[in-house]
GROMACS .gro file of C-alpha atoms in nm:
model
  357
    1MET     CA    1   0.003  -0.003  -0.001
    2LYS     CA    2   0.130   0.329  -0.107
    3LYS     CA    3   0.232   0.578   0.184
    4ILE     CA    4   0.080   0.930   0.152
    5LEU     CA    5   0.238   1.207   0.367
    6THR     CA    6  -0.029   1.478   0.421
    7ILE     CA    7   0.096   1.820   0.537
    8ALA     CA    8  -0.154   2.086   0.673
    9GLY     CA    9  -0.150   2.344   0.935
   10THR     CA   10  -0.451   2.579   0.919
   11ARG     CA   11  -0.820   2.557   0.987
   12PRO     CA   12  -0.936   2.539   0.626
   13GLN     CA   13  -0.682   2.277   0.552
   14LEU     CA   14  -0.801   2.061   0.851
   15VAL     CA   15  -1.158   2.103   0.716
   16LYS     CA   16  -1.049   1.962   0.374
   17ILE     CA   17  -0.849   1.678   0.541
   18ALA     CA   18  -1.165   1.583   0.732
   19ALA     CA   19  -1.344   1.545   0.398
   20VAL     CA   20  -1.063   1.360   0.205
   21SER     CA   21  -0.887   1.153   0.483
   22ARG     CA   22  -1.191   0.936   0.545
   23VAL     CA   23  -1.191   0.820   0.187
   24LEU     CA   24  -0.811   0.835   0.133
   25ARG     CA   25  -0.734   0.574   0.409
   26GLN     CA   26  -0.950   0.324   0.231
   27SER     CA   27  -0.685   0.293  -0.042
   28PHE     CA   28  -0.361   0.434   0.103
   29GLU     CA   29  -0.154   0.455   0.429
   30GLU     CA   30  -0.165   0.817   0.541
   31VAL     CA   31   0.070   0.986   0.756
   32LEU     CA   32  -0.072   1.319   0.880
   33VAL     CA   33   0.173   1.618   0.968
   34ASN     CA   34   0.030   1.930   1.135
   35THR     CA   35   0.276   2.213   1.117
   36GLY     CA   36   0.089   2.407   1.382
   37GLN     CA   37   0.057   2.709   1.154
   38HIS     CA   38  -0.267   2.805   1.345
   39TYR     CA   39  -0.126   2.755   1.691
   40ASP     CA   40  -0.435   2.854   1.913
   41TYR     CA   41  -0.651   2.542   2.011
   42ASN     CA   42  -0.971   2.728   1.897
   43MET     CA   43  -0.814   2.805   1.579
   44ALA     CA   44  -0.693   2.442   1.499
   45GLY     CA   45  -0.684   2.198   1.774
   46VAL     CA   46  -1.055   2.181   1.839
   47PHE     CA   47  -1.110   2.066   1.473
   48PHE     CA   48  -0.961   1.736   1.555
   49ASP     CA   49  -1.216   1.668   1.823
   50GLU     CA   50  -1.510   1.815   1.640
   51LEU     CA   51  -1.469   1.680   1.289
   52ASN     CA   52  -1.314   1.345   1.386
   53ILE     CA   53  -1.010   1.423   1.205
   54PRO     CA   54  -0.738   1.158   1.256
   55LYS     CA   55  -0.487   1.276   1.527
   56PRO     CA   56  -0.163   1.400   1.370
   57ASP     CA   57   0.116   1.153   1.356
   58TYR     CA   58   0.359   1.452   1.378
   59ASP     CA   59   0.266   1.785   1.540
   60LEU     CA   60   0.541   2.031   1.459
   61GLY     CA   61   0.419   2.326   1.670
   62ILE     CA   62   0.579   2.578   1.470
   63GLY     CA   63   0.319   2.845   1.536
   64SER     CA   64   0.312   3.222   1.424
   65ASP     CA   65   0.623   3.396   1.288
   66SER     CA   66   0.729   3.618   0.993
   67HIS     CA   67   0.688   3.446   0.662
   68GLY     CA   68   1.047   3.372   0.608
   69ARG     CA   69   1.105   3.239   0.959
   70GLN     CA   70   0.793   3.034   0.965
   71THR     CA   71   0.855   2.879   0.622
   72GLY     CA   72   1.226   2.811   0.716
   73LYS     CA   73   1.128   2.620   1.034
   74MET     CA   74   0.872   2.426   0.836
   75LEU     CA   75   1.126   2.337   0.573
   76ILE     CA   76   1.365   2.201   0.825
   77ALA     CA   77   1.098   2.011   1.031
   78VAL     CA   78   0.904   1.870   0.739
   79GLU     CA   79   1.227   1.750   0.563
   80GLU     CA   80   1.316   1.554   0.899
   81VAL     CA   81   0.978   1.387   0.878
   82VAL     CA   82   1.013   1.297   0.519
   83GLU     CA   83   1.355   1.147   0.555
   84LYS     CA   84   1.207   0.931   0.850
   85GLU     CA   85   0.885   0.819   0.678
   86GLN     CA   86   0.998   0.791   0.330
   87PRO     CA   87   0.668   0.847   0.177
   88ASP     CA   88   0.576   0.761  -0.179
   89VAL     CA   89   0.368   1.093  -0.220
   90ILE     CA   90   0.327   1.414  -0.049
   91LEU     CA   91  -0.023   1.573  -0.049
   92VAL     CA   92  -0.078   1.942   0.023
   93TYR     CA   93  -0.381   2.167   0.027
   94GLY     CA   94  -0.436   2.528  -0.074
   95ASP     CA   95  -0.196   2.808  -0.045
   96THR     CA   96  -0.041   2.846   0.290
   97ASN     CA   97   0.318   2.845   0.420
   98SER     CA   98   0.257   2.492   0.518
   99THR     CA   99   0.168   2.414   0.161
  100LEU     CA  100   0.477   2.588   0.020
  101ALA     CA  101   0.709   2.402   0.276
  102GLY     CA  102   0.571   2.065   0.183
  103ALA     CA  103   0.596   2.121  -0.194
  104THR     CA  104   0.934   2.249  -0.173
  105VAL     CA  105   1.077   1.963   0.037
  106ALA     CA  106   0.906   1.713  -0.194
  107SER     CA  107   1.043   1.871  -0.504
  108LYS     CA  108   1.389   1.878  -0.374
  109LEU     CA  109   1.374   1.504  -0.277
  110HIS     CA  110   1.202   1.411  -0.614
  111ILE     CA  111   0.872   1.293  -0.438
  112PRO     CA  112   0.556   1.316  -0.647
  113ILE     CA  113   0.335   1.602  -0.509
  114VAL     CA  114  -0.041   1.617  -0.510
  115HIS     CA  115  -0.203   1.960  -0.485
  116ILE     CA  116  -0.561   1.979  -0.390
  117GLU     CA  117  -0.723   2.318  -0.481
  118ALA     CA  118  -0.484   2.388  -0.761
  119GLY     CA  119  -0.504   2.655  -1.017
  120LEU     CA  120  -0.653   2.931  -0.806
  121ARG     CA  121  -0.533   3.287  -0.888
  122SER     CA  122  -0.617   3.623  -0.754
  123TYR     CA  123  -0.341   3.782  -0.975
  124ASN     CA  124  -0.222   3.998  -0.677
  125LYS     CA  125   0.131   3.885  -0.604
  126LYS     CA  126   0.140   4.115  -0.286
  127MET     CA  127  -0.062   3.822  -0.134
  128PRO     CA  128   0.162   3.567   0.011
  129GLU     CA  129  -0.100   3.305  -0.070
  130GLU     CA  130  -0.067   3.386  -0.441
  131ILE     CA  131   0.307   3.309  -0.427
  132ASN     CA  132   0.258   3.001  -0.247
  133ARG     CA  133  -0.003   2.857  -0.476
  134ILE     CA  134   0.177   2.956  -0.808
  135LEU     CA  135   0.503   2.795  -0.684
  136THR     CA  136   0.319   2.480  -0.558
  137ASP     CA  137   0.136   2.434  -0.890
  138HIS     CA  138   0.451   2.438  -1.092
  139VAL     CA  139   0.617   2.159  -0.905
  140SER     CA  140   0.319   1.938  -0.856
  141THR     CA  141   0.252   1.603  -1.024
  142LEU     CA  142  -0.122   1.580  -0.983
  143LEU     CA  143  -0.321   1.908  -0.960
  144PHE     CA  144  -0.674   1.884  -0.845
  145ALA     CA  145  -0.846   2.196  -0.969
  146PRO     CA  146  -1.180   2.300  -0.799
  147THR     CA  147  -1.339   2.489  -1.096
  148ASP     CA  148  -1.310   2.526  -1.475
  149VAL     CA  149  -1.144   2.874  -1.432
  150ALA     CA  150  -0.873   2.715  -1.227
  151VAL     CA  151  -0.790   2.464  -1.501
  152SER     CA  152  -0.769   2.757  -1.750
  153ASN     CA  153  -0.543   2.952  -1.513
  154LEU     CA  154  -0.309   2.644  -1.513
  155GLU     CA  155  -0.329   2.599  -1.895
  156ASN     CA  156  -0.234   2.981  -1.929
  157GLU     CA  157   0.086   2.901  -1.733
  158GLY     CA  158   0.167   2.605  -1.945
  159ILE     CA  159   0.057   2.344  -1.694
  160ASN     CA  160  -0.148   2.076  -1.887
  161ASN     CA  161  -0.039   1.739  -1.753
  162GLY     CA  162  -0.183   1.588  -1.450
  163VAL     CA  163  -0.465   1.848  -1.417
  164TYR     CA  164  -0.809   1.725  -1.317
  165GLN     CA  165  -1.121   1.940  -1.246
  166VAL     CA  166  -1.275   1.744  -0.950
  167GLY     CA  167  -1.491   2.007  -0.777
  168ASP     CA  168  -1.419   2.154  -0.430
  169VAL     CA  169  -1.360   1.945  -0.135
  170MET     CA  170  -1.499   2.221   0.072
  171TYR     CA  171  -1.831   2.158  -0.060
  172ASP     CA  172  -1.784   1.798   0.049
  173ALA     CA  173  -1.708   1.917   0.401
  174VAL     CA  174  -1.997   2.171   0.422
  175GLN     CA  175  -2.239   1.903   0.310
  176PHE     CA  176  -2.116   1.651   0.559
  177ASN     CA  177  -2.087   1.894   0.851
  178MET     CA  178  -2.391   2.115   0.830
  179GLU     CA  179  -2.616   1.873   0.976
  180LEU     CA  180  -2.383   1.804   1.248
  181ALA     CA  181  -2.358   2.169   1.319
  182GLU     CA  182  -2.738   2.203   1.376
  183GLN     CA  183  -2.747   1.900   1.591
  184LYS     CA  184  -2.467   2.033   1.820
  185TYR     CA  185  -2.552   2.395   1.846
  186LYS     CA  186  -2.857   2.612   1.862
  187LEU     CA  187  -2.873   2.981   1.750
  188SER     CA  188  -2.992   3.091   2.087
  189TYR     CA  189  -2.673   2.973   2.243
  190PHE     CA  190  -2.507   3.279   2.066
  191GLY     CA  191  -2.792   3.525   2.160
  192LEU     CA  192  -2.887   3.569   1.805
  193GLU     CA  193  -3.186   3.538   1.590
  194HIS     CA  194  -3.239   3.400   1.243
  195LYS     CA  195  -3.133   3.654   0.974
  196SER     CA  196  -3.100   3.941   1.226
  197PHE     CA  197  -2.722   3.981   1.238
  198VAL     CA  198  -2.418   4.038   1.006
  199LEU     CA  199  -2.130   3.786   1.059
  200GLY     CA  200  -1.793   3.937   1.012
  201THR     CA  201  -1.442   3.783   0.988
  202ILE     CA  202  -1.107   3.974   0.931
  203HIS     CA  203  -0.766   3.823   0.921
  204ARG     CA  204  -0.569   3.900   0.608
  205ALA     CA  205  -0.262   4.099   0.641
  206ASP     CA  206  -0.384   4.338   0.373
  207ASN     CA  207  -0.670   4.450   0.609
  208THR     CA  208  -0.493   4.400   0.951
  209ASP     CA  209  -0.170   4.537   0.873
  210ASN     CA  210  -0.293   4.862   0.710
  211LYS     CA  211  -0.402   5.080   0.982
  212ASP     CA  212  -0.639   5.291   0.763
  213ARG     CA  213  -0.833   4.989   0.623
  214LEU     CA  214  -0.855   4.822   0.951
  215GLU     CA  215  -1.016   5.145   1.101
  216ALA     CA  216  -1.242   5.183   0.818
  217ILE     CA  217  -1.360   4.823   0.853
  218LEU     CA  218  -1.433   4.860   1.230
  219ARG     CA  219  -1.591   5.198   1.191
  220ALA     CA  220  -1.820   5.060   0.911
  221PHE     CA  221  -1.920   4.774   1.141
  222ALA     CA  222  -2.013   5.010   1.402
  223SER     CA  223  -2.218   5.225   1.171
  224ILE     CA  224  -2.463   4.975   1.049
  225GLU     CA  225  -2.803   4.897   1.199
  226GLU     CA  226  -2.776   4.523   1.227
  227GLU     CA  227  -2.603   4.358   1.513
  228VAL     CA  228  -2.239   4.241   1.406
  229TYR     CA  229  -2.102   3.917   1.536
  230LEU     CA  230  -1.728   3.925   1.519
  231PRO     CA  231  -1.513   3.618   1.599
  232LEU     CA  232  -1.180   3.795   1.633
  233HIS     CA  233  -0.871   3.633   1.483
  234PRO     CA  234  -0.551   3.662   1.700
  235ARG     CA  235  -0.368   3.867   1.443
  236THR     CA  236  -0.663   4.109   1.414
  237LYS     CA  237  -0.696   4.143   1.795
  238SER     CA  238  -0.329   4.212   1.829
  239LYS     CA  239  -0.338   4.487   1.553
  240ILE     CA  240  -0.651   4.651   1.713
  241GLU     CA  241  -0.465   4.664   2.041
  242GLN     CA  242  -0.140   4.784   1.872
  243TYR     CA  243  -0.326   5.085   1.681
  244GLY     CA  244  -0.550   5.178   1.985
  245PHE     CA  245  -0.885   5.078   1.814
  246GLU     CA  246  -1.039   4.917   2.115
  247PRO     CA  247  -1.261   5.228   2.183
  248ILE     CA  248  -1.419   5.182   1.853
  249LEU     CA  249  -1.553   4.825   1.949
  250GLU     CA  250  -1.624   4.930   2.312
  251GLN     CA  251  -1.845   5.222   2.210
  252ALA     CA  252  -2.009   5.031   1.932
  253ARG     CA  253  -2.339   4.893   2.086
  254ASN     CA  254  -2.401   4.664   1.784
  255ILE     CA  255  -2.083   4.476   1.768
  256THR     CA  256  -2.034   4.159   1.966
  257VAL     CA  257  -1.667   4.054   1.976
  258VAL     CA  258  -1.588   3.686   2.073
  259ALA     CA  259  -1.296   3.468   2.059
  260PRO     CA  260  -1.229   3.238   1.757
  261ILE     CA  261  -1.509   2.990   1.717
  262SER     CA  262  -1.515   2.624   1.590
  263TYR     CA  263  -1.581   2.525   1.239
  264LEU     CA  264  -1.937   2.382   1.326
  265GLU     CA  265  -2.009   2.695   1.504
  266MET     CA  266  -1.903   2.905   1.214
  267LEU     CA  267  -2.120   2.697   0.975
  268LEU     CA  268  -2.414   2.736   1.183
  269LEU     CA  269  -2.384   3.115   1.210
  270GLU     CA  270  -2.313   3.144   0.843
  271LYS     CA  271  -2.645   2.972   0.751
  272HIS     CA  272  -2.840   3.206   0.976
  273ALA     CA  273  -2.671   3.531   0.911
  274LYS     CA  274  -2.838   3.799   0.711
  275ALA     CA  275  -2.519   3.882   0.545
  276ILE     CA  276  -2.147   3.783   0.575
  277VAL     CA  277  -1.846   4.025   0.567
  278THR     CA  278  -1.515   3.865   0.541
  279ASP     CA  279  -1.165   3.860   0.375
  280SER     CA  280  -1.158   3.478   0.392
  281GLY     CA  281  -1.143   3.280   0.090
  282GLY     CA  282  -1.312   2.975   0.246
  283VAL     CA  283  -1.583   3.183   0.405
  284GLN     CA  284  -1.677   3.351   0.059
  285LYS     CA  285  -1.763   2.997  -0.063
  286GLU     CA  286  -1.926   2.884   0.250
  287ALA     CA  287  -2.155   3.193   0.216
  288TYR     CA  288  -2.237   3.077  -0.137
  289PHE     CA  289  -2.309   2.722  -0.008
  290ALA     CA  290  -2.523   2.854   0.268
  291LYS     CA  291  -2.698   3.094   0.024
  292VAL     CA  292  -2.629   3.398   0.215
  293PRO     CA  293  -2.513   3.735   0.048
  294CYS     CA  294  -2.141   3.796   0.095
  295VAL     CA  295  -1.921   4.116   0.096
  296THR     CA  296  -1.554   4.044   0.056
  297LEU     CA  297  -1.310   4.305   0.192
  298ARG     CA  298  -1.059   4.263  -0.081
  299ASP     CA  299  -0.961   4.399  -0.414
  300GLN     CA  300  -0.938   4.071  -0.582
  301THR     CA  301  -1.052   3.707  -0.516
  302GLU     CA  302  -0.951   3.372  -0.636
  303TRP     CA  303  -1.305   3.269  -0.610
  304VAL     CA  304  -1.433   3.463  -0.918
  305GLU     CA  305  -1.737   3.247  -0.966
  306THR     CA  306  -1.905   3.371  -0.658
  307ILE     CA  307  -1.861   3.726  -0.792
  308ASP     CA  308  -1.983   3.639  -1.157
  309SER     CA  309  -2.288   3.471  -1.009
  310GLY     CA  310  -2.379   3.794  -0.820
  311TRP     CA  311  -2.361   3.627  -0.477
  312ASN     CA  312  -2.051   3.801  -0.362
  313GLN     CA  313  -1.909   4.163  -0.389
  314LEU     CA  314  -1.559   4.287  -0.366
  315VAL     CA  315  -1.537   4.608  -0.164
  316ASN     CA  316  -1.243   4.831  -0.069
  317PRO     CA  317  -1.341   4.978   0.268
  318LEU     CA  318  -1.148   5.299   0.207
  319LYS     CA  319  -1.343   5.369  -0.108
  320VAL     CA  320  -1.687   5.228  -0.061
  321ASP     CA  321  -1.952   5.279   0.243
  322LEU     CA  322  -1.992   4.926   0.372
  323GLY     CA  323  -2.323   5.028   0.532
  324THR     CA  324  -2.474   5.119   0.220
  325ILE     CA  325  -2.367   4.798   0.053
  326LEU     CA  326  -2.509   4.594   0.331
  327SER     CA  327  -2.850   4.791   0.337
  328ASN     CA  328  -2.897   4.715  -0.023
  329LEU     CA  329  -2.818   4.340  -0.019
  330THR     CA  330  -3.092   4.116  -0.140
  331ASP     CA  331  -3.117   3.746  -0.144
  332GLY     CA  332  -3.072   3.589  -0.479
  333LYS     CA  333  -3.059   3.239  -0.621
  334PRO     CA  334  -2.704   3.099  -0.643
  335ILE     CA  335  -2.608   2.928  -0.955
  336GLU     CA  336  -2.598   2.548  -0.874
  337GLY     CA  337  -2.304   2.313  -0.930
  338LEU     CA  338  -2.020   2.593  -0.952
  339TYR     CA  339  -1.811   2.372  -0.714
  340GLY     CA  340  -1.898   2.009  -0.794
  341ASP     CA  341  -2.148   1.769  -0.645
  342GLY     CA  342  -2.007   1.715  -0.308
  343LYS     CA  343  -1.827   1.396  -0.411
  344SER     CA  344  -1.480   1.563  -0.489
  345ALA     CA  345  -1.291   1.356  -0.234
  346ARG     CA  346  -1.386   1.022  -0.389
  347GLU     CA  347  -1.294   1.146  -0.733
  348ILE     CA  348  -0.946   1.256  -0.604
  349VAL     CA  349  -0.883   0.934  -0.435
  350SER     CA  350  -0.996   0.734  -0.740
  351ILE     CA  351  -0.768   0.920  -0.963
  352MET     CA  352  -0.476   0.897  -0.716
  353HIS     CA  353  -0.538   0.518  -0.687
  354ASP     CA  354  -0.510   0.483  -1.068
  355TYR     CA  355  -0.218   0.697  -1.114
  356PHE     CA  356   0.003   0.559  -0.834
  357LYS     CA  357  -0.083   0.192  -0.855
   0.00000   0.00000   0.00000
């Protein structure tokens, strides 16, 4: 049986692992490495309990740092694991520093690379994620693209071999876990009512490290009529404190700030929100899956289908009044099937089985 070394380290990657590993382990031996890129238990560790993800065989505990230091530490630690385990294949997800570290080690050691969620492009190379996904795609053996646009992006860069459009494993995960979320949690637990609140998430460096943008976002949240439920990412919390923006939140009667919440809690809140305001790629898609209007606080998105279908809007908080945007949002009818049929994991494993046998 072929040995697959899976490398991950962030919340979205762990969600994808929950969807894929339960199928992967029927055909392959899997060794799971958690880099620890999301170091807070509520940001990562709770997933292993809540989603029945296999416990990591290696927990590297690398945690937060600058991009160079964090990636460097991962390269060293992942290489040591690879030398010990001698895997036949290395599997990576998405576009994080964990992804880049795994792909780099594999390519240097001439180990085939499987990249799930290949071909995404925002065409903004100031985003670290854009660099990570481009470099990973160009050294991968099998590239599992979630959309037709992703396949076209790869073709435009001369990548044609080993490319498969399989849909999005995030859709697999949402379908599997939404029912579980509603069984485990009730909206009243959060003190919220159906379609009466805006759910907000902010974590990208473009927003948190730009003092003017972060202030504009917080003041926009404070200015709208609806209650804003705001699970606060550790990076965002730190920047709010650094910039002295705590009074904006303290004086805003409509904003409820909470610590990071679990994935199942997030799914429940997404389903019942009136609107979602985010800079997260994954949350954009989850809003589409939940049929909830979304405002994305970015200038570009890799998930262009959500924009083209009218379900998502890109907003620069320095140029556009977020309150006006939210007041004019209306429920629409999402185009079905943009991200597959919820069976992406099975197709991925079937292709891997045929390719590597």
